[in-house]
mmCIF file of C-alpha atoms and ligand atoms in Angstrom:
data_model
loop_
_atom_site.group_PDB
_atom_site.id
_atom_site.type_symbol
_atom_site.label_atom_id
_atom_site.label_comp_id
_atom_site.label_asym_id
_atom_site.label_seq_id
_atom_site.Cartn_x
_atom_site.Cartn_y
_atom_site.Cartn_z
ATOM 1 C CA MET A 1 0.585 11.317 24.511
ATOM 2 C CA THR A 2 -1.402 10.267 21.435
ATOM 3 C CA ARG A 3 -3.189 6.941 21.920
ATOM 4 C CA LEU A 4 -2.841 4.291 19.204
ATOM 5 C CA PHE A 5 -5.680 1.888 18.344
ATOM 6 C CA VAL A 6 -4.500 -0.976 16.134
ATOM 7 C CA PHE A 7 -6.511 -3.293 13.888
ATOM 8 C CA PRO A 8 -5.607 -6.981 14.403
ATOM 9 C CA GLU A 9 -3.386 -7.598 11.338
ATOM 10 C CA GLN A 10 -1.240 -4.573 12.091
ATOM 11 C CA GLU A 11 -0.332 -5.590 15.660
ATOM 12 C CA ALA A 12 3.414 -6.088 14.993
ATOM 13 C CA LEU A 13 3.750 -2.631 13.416
ATOM 14 C CA GLY A 14 1.577 -1.155 16.184
ATOM 15 C CA ARG A 15 3.706 -2.732 18.917
ATOM 16 C CA SER A 16 6.885 -1.357 17.360
ATOM 17 C CA LEU A 17 5.376 2.148 17.221
ATOM 18 C CA VAL A 18 4.299 1.943 20.891
ATOM 19 C CA ALA A 19 7.666 0.446 21.928
ATOM 20 C CA ALA A 20 9.539 3.244 20.115
ATOM 21 C CA GLY A 21 7.816 5.604 22.527
ATOM 22 C CA GLY A 22 5.658 7.457 20.038
ATOM 23 C CA PHE A 23 2.245 6.387 21.340
ATOM 24 C CA ALA A 24 0.298 5.125 24.338
ATOM 25 C CA GLU A 25 -1.584 1.865 23.708
ATOM 26 C CA GLY A 26 -5.291 2.216 22.979
ATOM 27 C CA LYS A 27 -7.371 -0.763 24.094
ATOM 28 C CA TRP A 28 -10.439 -1.816 22.130
ATOM 29 C CA GLU A 29 -12.305 -4.965 21.162
ATOM 30 C CA TRP A 30 -13.749 -6.150 17.865
ATOM 31 C CA ARG A 31 -15.603 -9.403 17.493
ATOM 32 C CA HIS A 32 -18.481 -10.716 15.446
ATOM 33 C CA PHE A 33 -21.957 -11.538 16.728
ATOM 34 C CA PRO A 34 -23.279 -14.964 15.660
ATOM 35 C CA ASP A 35 -25.131 -13.287 12.769
ATOM 36 C CA GLY A 36 -21.878 -11.817 11.410
ATOM 37 C CA GLU A 37 -22.432 -8.214 12.494
ATOM 38 C CA SER A 38 -19.520 -6.459 14.227
ATOM 39 C CA HIS A 39 -19.374 -5.679 17.945
ATOM 40 C CA VAL A 40 -16.884 -2.882 18.612
ATOM 41 C CA ARG A 41 -15.999 -1.653 22.127
ATOM 42 C CA VAL A 42 -13.550 1.033 23.227
ATOM 43 C CA VAL A 43 -11.871 0.089 26.522
ATOM 44 C CA SER A 44 -9.369 2.942 27.036
ATOM 45 C CA ASP A 45 -10.499 6.325 28.324
ATOM 46 C CA VAL A 46 -10.101 8.720 25.377
ATOM 47 C CA LYS A 47 -11.836 11.826 26.726
ATOM 48 C CA GLY A 48 -9.997 14.884 25.420
ATOM 49 C CA GLU A 49 -7.262 12.767 23.821
ATOM 50 C CA GLU A 50 -5.841 12.741 20.316
ATOM 51 C CA VAL A 51 -6.033 9.227 18.931
ATOM 52 C CA VAL A 52 -4.613 7.414 15.933
ATOM 53 C CA ILE A 53 -6.157 4.327 14.373
ATOM 54 C CA LEU A 54 -3.734 2.034 12.528
ATOM 55 C CA CYS A 55 -5.740 0.108 9.946
ATOM 56 C CA SER A 56 -4.367 -0.940 6.593
ATOM 57 C CA LEU A 57 -7.204 -0.885 4.082
ATOM 58 C CA ASN A 58 -6.433 -4.002 2.081
ATOM 59 C CA GLN A 59 -9.584 -6.188 2.108
ATOM 60 C CA PRO A 60 -11.470 -2.911 2.634
ATOM 61 C CA ASP A 61 -14.962 -4.385 2.354
ATOM 62 C CA ALA A 62 -14.410 -6.330 5.586
ATOM 63 C CA LYS A 63 -12.722 -3.536 7.517
ATOM 64 C CA THR A 64 -14.501 -0.315 6.599
ATOM 65 C CA LEU A 65 -17.651 -0.751 8.690
ATOM 66 C CA PRO A 66 -15.827 -1.728 11.905
ATOM 67 C CA LEU A 67 -13.410 1.147 11.240
ATOM 68 C CA VAL A 68 -16.279 3.651 11.016
ATOM 69 C CA PHE A 69 -17.869 2.125 14.161
ATOM 70 C CA LEU A 70 -14.564 2.605 15.993
ATOM 71 C CA VAL A 71 -14.037 6.195 14.793
ATOM 72 C CA ARG A 72 -17.601 7.249 15.639
ATOM 73 C CA THR A 73 -17.419 5.628 19.079
ATOM 74 C CA LEU A 74 -14.080 7.280 19.872
ATOM 75 C CA LYS A 75 -15.625 10.640 18.959
ATOM 76 C CA GLU A 76 -18.767 9.961 21.027
ATOM 77 C CA LEU A 77 -16.547 9.063 24.002
ATOM 78 C CA GLY A 78 -14.817 12.439 23.763
ATOM 79 C CA ALA A 79 -11.691 11.918 21.613
ATOM 80 C CA ALA A 80 -10.471 15.356 20.546
ATOM 81 C CA LYS A 81 -9.017 14.254 17.195
ATOM 82 C CA VAL A 82 -9.050 10.966 15.290
ATOM 83 C CA THR A 83 -6.349 10.364 12.676
ATOM 84 C CA LEU A 84 -6.534 7.327 10.436
ATOM 85 C CA VAL A 85 -3.157 5.830 9.548
ATOM 86 C CA ALA A 86 -3.889 3.483 6.660
ATOM 87 C CA PRO A 87 -0.475 2.188 5.493
ATOM 88 C CA TYR A 88 -2.298 0.806 2.442
ATOM 89 C CA LEU A 89 -5.249 2.836 1.212
ATOM 90 C CA GLY A 90 -7.657 0.669 -0.758
ATOM 91 C CA TYR A 91 -9.988 1.578 -3.607
ATOM 92 C CA MET A 92 -7.541 4.021 -5.208
ATOM 93 C CA ARG A 93 -7.149 2.199 -8.518
ATOM 94 C CA GLN A 94 -10.768 2.519 -9.629
ATOM 95 C CA ASP A 95 -10.308 6.180 -10.366
ATOM 96 C CA THR A 96 -12.285 6.411 -13.603
ATOM 97 C CA ARG A 97 -15.251 4.806 -15.367
ATOM 98 C CA PHE A 98 -13.313 2.189 -17.367
ATOM 99 C CA GLN A 99 -16.541 0.769 -18.837
ATOM 100 C CA GLU A 100 -19.942 2.364 -19.141
ATOM 101 C CA GLY A 101 -21.802 2.058 -15.840
ATOM 102 C CA ASP A 102 -18.731 1.325 -13.674
ATOM 103 C CA ALA A 103 -18.787 2.649 -10.117
ATOM 104 C CA VAL A 104 -15.870 5.062 -9.762
ATOM 105 C CA THR A 105 -15.087 3.788 -6.298
ATOM 106 C CA ALA A 106 -12.067 5.943 -5.354
ATOM 107 C CA PRO A 107 -14.109 9.117 -4.709
ATOM 108 C CA ILE A 108 -17.113 7.161 -3.400
ATOM 109 C CA PHE A 109 -14.920 5.354 -0.833
ATOM 110 C CA ALA A 110 -13.294 8.672 0.121
ATOM 111 C CA ALA A 111 -16.725 10.258 0.581
ATOM 112 C CA LEU A 112 -17.744 7.375 2.873
ATOM 113 C CA LEU A 113 -14.667 7.608 5.097
ATOM 114 C CA SER A 114 -13.603 11.215 5.235
ATOM 115 C CA PRO A 115 -16.588 12.771 7.070
ATOM 116 C CA HIS A 116 -15.679 10.609 10.076
ATOM 117 C CA ILE A 117 -11.924 11.198 10.346
ATOM 118 C CA ASP A 118 -9.983 14.366 11.164
ATOM 119 C CA ALA A 119 -6.822 13.437 9.246
ATOM 120 C CA LEU A 120 -5.478 10.677 7.020
ATOM 121 C CA VAL A 121 -1.911 9.375 6.759
ATOM 122 C CA THR A 122 -0.967 6.783 4.162
ATOM 123 C CA VAL A 123 1.978 5.359 2.217
ATOM 124 C CA ASP A 124 2.276 5.407 -1.588
ATOM 125 C CA PRO A 125 -1.434 5.731 -2.411
ATOM 126 C CA HIS A 126 -2.123 4.905 -6.052
ATOM 127 C CA LEU A 127 -2.322 8.483 -7.345
ATOM 128 C CA HIS A 128 -2.754 8.220 -11.082
ATOM 129 C CA ARG A 129 -5.714 10.065 -12.562
ATOM 130 C CA ILE A 130 -6.359 11.616 -9.133
ATOM 131 C CA ALA A 131 -3.477 14.031 -8.562
ATOM 132 C CA ARG A 132 -3.809 14.621 -4.792
ATOM 133 C CA LEU A 133 -5.627 12.752 -2.037
ATOM 134 C CA GLU A 134 -7.223 16.048 -0.978
ATOM 135 C CA ASP A 135 -9.039 16.047 -4.334
ATOM 136 C CA ILE A 136 -11.246 13.247 -2.993
ATOM 137 C CA TYR A 137 -10.701 13.199 0.813
ATOM 138 C CA GLU A 138 -12.235 16.103 2.745
ATOM 139 C CA CYS A 139 -9.710 15.942 5.610
ATOM 140 C CA PRO A 140 -6.006 16.914 5.711
ATOM 141 C CA CYS A 141 -3.922 14.105 4.157
ATOM 142 C CA THR A 142 -0.275 13.169 4.606
ATOM 143 C CA VAL A 143 1.308 11.003 1.915
ATOM 144 C CA LEU A 144 4.475 9.111 2.869
ATOM 145 C CA SER A 145 6.657 7.076 0.551
ATOM 146 C CA ALA A 146 8.461 3.759 0.795
ATOM 147 C CA ALA A 147 10.868 4.845 -1.981
ATOM 148 C CA PRO A 148 13.689 5.652 0.517
ATOM 149 C CA LEU A 149 13.297 2.147 1.997
ATOM 150 C CA MET A 150 13.482 0.606 -1.475
ATOM 151 C CA ALA A 151 16.622 2.602 -2.252
ATOM 152 C CA GLU A 152 18.135 1.491 1.059
ATOM 153 C CA TRP A 153 17.311 -2.171 0.325
ATOM 154 C CA ILE A 154 18.783 -1.977 -3.185
ATOM 155 C CA GLY A 155 21.921 -0.217 -1.923
ATOM 156 C CA ALA A 156 22.491 -3.014 0.592
ATOM 157 C CA HIS A 157 21.697 -5.981 -1.680
ATOM 158 C CA VAL A 158 22.361 -5.209 -5.359
ATOM 159 C CA ALA A 159 25.809 -4.169 -6.616
ATOM 160 C CA ARG A 160 24.837 -2.967 -10.127
ATOM 161 C CA PRO A 161 21.081 -2.419 -10.274
ATOM 162 C CA LEU A 162 18.956 -1.428 -13.241
ATOM 163 C CA ILE A 163 15.682 -0.024 -11.915
ATOM 164 C CA ILE A 164 12.627 -0.942 -13.965
ATOM 165 C CA GLY A 165 9.167 0.575 -13.729
ATOM 166 C CA PRO A 166 6.529 -1.591 -15.383
ATOM 167 C CA ASP A 167 4.256 1.299 -16.406
ATOM 168 C CA MET A 168 4.050 5.085 -16.657
ATOM 169 C CA GLU A 169 2.463 5.423 -13.201
ATOM 170 C CA SER A 170 5.524 3.859 -11.598
ATOM 171 C CA GLU A 171 7.884 6.595 -12.859
ATOM 172 C CA GLN A 172 7.075 8.811 -9.834
ATOM 173 C CA TRP A 173 8.877 6.460 -7.391
ATOM 174 C CA VAL A 174 11.157 4.647 -9.890
ATOM 175 C CA ALA A 175 12.934 7.897 -10.823
ATOM 176 C CA ASP A 176 13.337 8.729 -7.152
ATOM 177 C CA VAL A 177 14.779 5.309 -6.256
ATOM 178 C CA ALA A 178 17.125 5.297 -9.279
ATOM 179 C CA ARG A 179 18.451 8.759 -8.414
ATOM 180 C CA THR A 180 19.124 7.726 -4.812
ATOM 181 C CA VAL A 181 21.009 4.540 -5.729
ATOM 182 C CA ASP A 182 22.718 6.248 -8.699
ATOM 183 C CA ALA A 183 21.488 3.677 -11.224
ATOM 184 C CA PRO A 184 19.840 3.961 -14.641
ATOM 185 C CA TYR A 185 16.113 3.308 -14.980
ATOM 186 C CA VAL A 186 13.760 2.166 -17.711
ATOM 187 C CA ILE A 187 9.992 2.698 -17.776
ATOM 188 C CA LEU A 188 8.041 0.074 -19.726
ATOM 189 C CA HIS A 189 4.771 0.410 -21.593
ATOM 190 C CA LYS A 190 1.889 -1.593 -20.130
ATOM 191 C CA THR A 191 -1.625 -2.170 -21.423
ATOM 192 C CA ARG A 192 -4.089 -3.848 -19.078
ATOM 193 C CA LYS A 193 -6.250 -6.432 -20.870
ATOM 194 C CA GLY A 194 -8.168 -7.715 -17.847
ATOM 195 C CA ASP A 195 -7.992 -8.195 -14.053
ATOM 196 C CA ARG A 196 -5.082 -10.625 -14.374
ATOM 197 C CA GLU A 197 -3.778 -10.013 -17.868
ATOM 198 C CA VAL A 198 -1.399 -7.286 -18.994
ATOM 199 C CA GLU A 199 0.591 -6.666 -22.140
ATOM 200 C CA ILE A 200 4.074 -5.219 -21.597
ATOM 201 C CA ILE A 201 6.547 -3.993 -24.176
ATOM 202 C CA LEU A 202 10.179 -4.563 -23.166
ATOM 203 C CA PRO A 203 12.774 -2.839 -25.360
ATOM 204 C CA ASP A 204 16.118 -4.477 -26.184
ATOM 205 C CA MET A 205 18.045 -4.402 -22.892
ATOM 206 C CA ALA A 206 21.429 -5.561 -24.283
ATOM 207 C CA ALA A 207 23.086 -2.315 -23.149
ATOM 208 C CA HIS A 208 22.328 -3.227 -19.506
ATOM 209 C CA LYS A 209 23.440 -6.878 -19.551
ATOM 210 C CA ASP A 210 25.983 -6.324 -16.760
ATOM 211 C CA ARG A 211 23.279 -5.113 -14.362
ATOM 212 C CA MET A 212 20.618 -6.825 -12.264
ATOM 213 C CA PRO A 213 17.053 -5.691 -13.055
ATOM 214 C CA VAL A 214 15.072 -4.534 -10.021
ATOM 215 C CA LEU A 215 11.361 -4.052 -10.706
ATOM 216 C CA VAL A 216 9.804 -1.329 -8.591
ATOM 217 C CA ASP A 217 6.050 -0.837 -8.251
ATOM 218 C CA ASP A 218 3.540 0.401 -5.689
ATOM 219 C CA ILE A 219 1.235 -2.634 -5.602
ATOM 220 C CA ILE A 220 1.501 -6.336 -6.367
ATOM 221 C CA SER A 221 -2.052 -7.621 -6.636
ATOM 222 C CA THR A 222 -2.467 -10.563 -9.028
ATOM 223 C CA ALA A 223 1.284 -10.220 -9.777
ATOM 224 C CA GLY A 224 0.366 -10.290 -13.486
ATOM 225 C CA THR A 225 2.437 -7.136 -14.077
ATOM 226 C CA MET A 226 5.545 -8.487 -12.357
ATOM 227 C CA ILE A 227 5.204 -12.005 -13.807
ATOM 228 C CA LYS A 228 5.001 -10.703 -17.373
ATOM 229 C CA THR A 229 7.970 -8.360 -16.861
ATOM 230 C CA VAL A 230 10.119 -11.005 -15.136
ATOM 231 C CA THR A 231 9.359 -13.467 -17.954
ATOM 232 C CA LEU A 232 10.359 -10.949 -20.633
ATOM 233 C CA LEU A 233 13.580 -10.021 -18.814
ATOM 234 C CA ARG A 234 14.561 -13.650 -18.285
ATOM 235 C CA GLY A 235 13.790 -14.205 -21.971
ATOM 236 C CA GLN A 236 16.444 -11.578 -22.757
ATOM 237 C CA GLY A 237 18.996 -13.513 -20.686
ATOM 238 C CA PHE A 238 18.884 -11.843 -17.257
ATOM 239 C CA PRO A 239 19.374 -14.708 -14.780
ATOM 240 C CA GLN A 240 18.029 -12.875 -11.701
ATOM 241 C CA VAL A 241 15.244 -10.293 -11.452
ATOM 242 C CA ALA A 242 14.399 -8.680 -8.105
ATOM 243 C CA CYS A 243 10.835 -7.475 -7.433
ATOM 244 C CA LEU A 244 10.227 -4.651 -4.968
ATOM 245 C CA ALA A 245 6.833 -3.202 -4.102
ATOM 246 C CA THR A 246 5.299 -1.160 -1.338
ATOM 247 C CA HIS A 247 2.006 -3.038 -0.938
ATOM 248 C CA ALA A 248 1.898 -6.869 -0.914
ATOM 249 C CA LEU A 249 -1.715 -7.576 -1.800
ATOM 250 C CA PHE A 250 -0.864 -10.910 -3.509
ATOM 251 C CA ALA A 251 -4.359 -12.097 -4.444
ATOM 252 C CA GLY A 252 -4.859 -15.878 -4.266
ATOM 253 C CA ASP A 253 -1.692 -17.777 -5.248
ATOM 254 C CA ALA A 254 -0.042 -14.719 -6.839
ATOM 255 C CA TYR A 255 3.064 -14.977 -4.634
ATOM 256 C CA VAL A 256 3.672 -18.619 -5.615
ATOM 257 C CA GLN A 257 3.073 -17.754 -9.286
ATOM 258 C CA LEU A 258 5.588 -14.923 -9.146
ATOM 259 C CA GLN A 259 8.184 -17.188 -7.548
ATOM 260 C CA ALA A 260 7.435 -19.846 -10.181
ATOM 261 C CA ALA A 261 8.072 -17.255 -12.922
ATOM 262 C CA GLY A 262 11.655 -17.063 -11.648
ATOM 263 C CA ALA A 263 11.441 -13.801 -9.696
ATOM 264 C CA GLY A 264 13.693 -13.336 -6.723
ATOM 265 C CA PRO A 265 14.276 -11.842 -4.345
ATOM 266 C CA ILE A 266 10.717 -10.537 -3.850
ATOM 267 C CA VAL A 267 10.613 -7.833 -1.192
ATOM 268 C CA THR A 268 7.719 -5.675 0.027
ATOM 269 C CA ALA A 269 7.072 -3.140 2.770
ATOM 270 C CA ASN A 270 4.973 -4.118 5.780
ATOM 271 C CA THR A 271 2.031 -1.884 4.884
ATOM 272 C CA VAL A 272 0.192 -5.163 4.266
ATOM 273 C CA VAL A 273 1.384 -8.102 6.355
ATOM 274 C CA HIS A 274 2.908 -10.802 4.096
ATOM 275 C CA PRO A 275 5.844 -13.265 4.125
ATOM 276 C CA SER A 276 7.631 -11.094 1.533
ATOM 277 C CA ASN A 277 7.777 -8.115 3.947
ATOM 278 C CA GLY A 278 11.392 -6.969 4.150
ATOM 279 C CA MET A 279 11.078 -3.191 4.503
ATOM 280 C CA ASP A 280 9.717 -1.703 7.724
ATOM 281 C CA VAL A 281 7.598 1.431 7.272
ATOM 282 C CA GLY A 282 7.495 2.044 11.052
ATOM 283 C CA GLY A 283 10.379 4.510 10.859
ATOM 284 C CA VAL A 284 8.756 6.371 7.956
ATOM 285 C CA PHE A 285 5.871 7.429 10.226
ATOM 286 C CA PHE A 286 8.296 8.874 12.789
ATOM 287 C CA LEU A 287 10.570 10.522 10.209
ATOM 288 C CA HIS A 288 7.625 12.434 8.851
ATOM 289 C CA GLY A 289 6.132 13.231 12.277
HETATM 290 C C1 LIG B 301 -1.192 -0.311 -11.455
HETATM 291 O O1 LIG B 301 -1.085 0.542 -12.232
HETATM 292 C C2 LIG B 301 -0.276 -0.519 -10.282
HETATM 293 O O2 LIG B 301 0.747 0.410 -10.234
HETATM 294 C C3 LIG B 301 0.300 -1.919 -10.303
HETATM 295 O O3 LIG B 301 1.180 -2.063 -11.417
HETATM 296 C C4 LIG B 301 -0.803 -2.921 -10.398
HETATM 297 O O4 LIG B 301 -1.737 -2.667 -9.404
HETATM 298 C C5 LIG B 301 -0.289 -4.326 -10.269
HETATM 299 O O5 LIG B 301 -1.379 -5.189 -10.374
HETATM 300 P P1 LIG B 301 -1.174 -6.716 -10.730
HETATM 301 O O6 LIG B 301 -0.229 -7.269 -9.695
HETATM 302 O O7 LIG B 301 -2.557 -7.314 -10.596
HETATM 303 O O8 LIG B 301 -0.635 -6.799 -12.099
#
């Protein structure tokens, strides 16, 4: 049976995968020396085994080195295959040189990681200017989607939804969700002005007044996108606006700010552990093998 090594934050998801019978538990240790360097130790015997590492790559600067230490050590100790399951794959949004001299970190990050791993599995990676993960990752990649979970949540909680995508990139999963729940959808036009500031154009939504807007996006980071959209929708008289996203990055006080803007309910998948988690991606990994 494949052995699963889990990074600390992902323990609840890891336990549910082991309990569902899909994996044997992989034991390892990660601590910091007094000088801040990582000490990584593999405890389980992995000789000849296929192993999976579950490590969501939010806060990637802190996790990438220990992840590489773990992968390399598993290989040195005889693991036959190491698959990285990164429910959230970081550094996908910096996919072009926005300003002269910018590091285009998506391919650089991929080039750092992929020589060490044999396969990569992730959920809703931010594929925008990069069409396929294989364009930057050298290993076989499997891309899963939380869209079916979003559709399921909407079907159970919203009687007459109107699905809203805040920008062109969101159409890939918004269209899918809308089709599944048999609801109309609207894609907005967004211009990013800075890390936290976006400009969004909301058309006249009078034709949809009897519906509840449900914003659907892949990532909530500063929540600037959702806050602006919620504010515009409430300005047009919609009393309740639901916000659904796959990855709950919620930088700083973004969650509180989004609540303060009048959003609710706010529901995310557990690719990144957060109080808003209300959709479990555990089943998605099994459904797709
Ligand atoms: C960007 O195109 C993504 O799909 C999200 O819309 C974006 O990452 C959200 O970022 P923020 O929460 O900082 O507005």
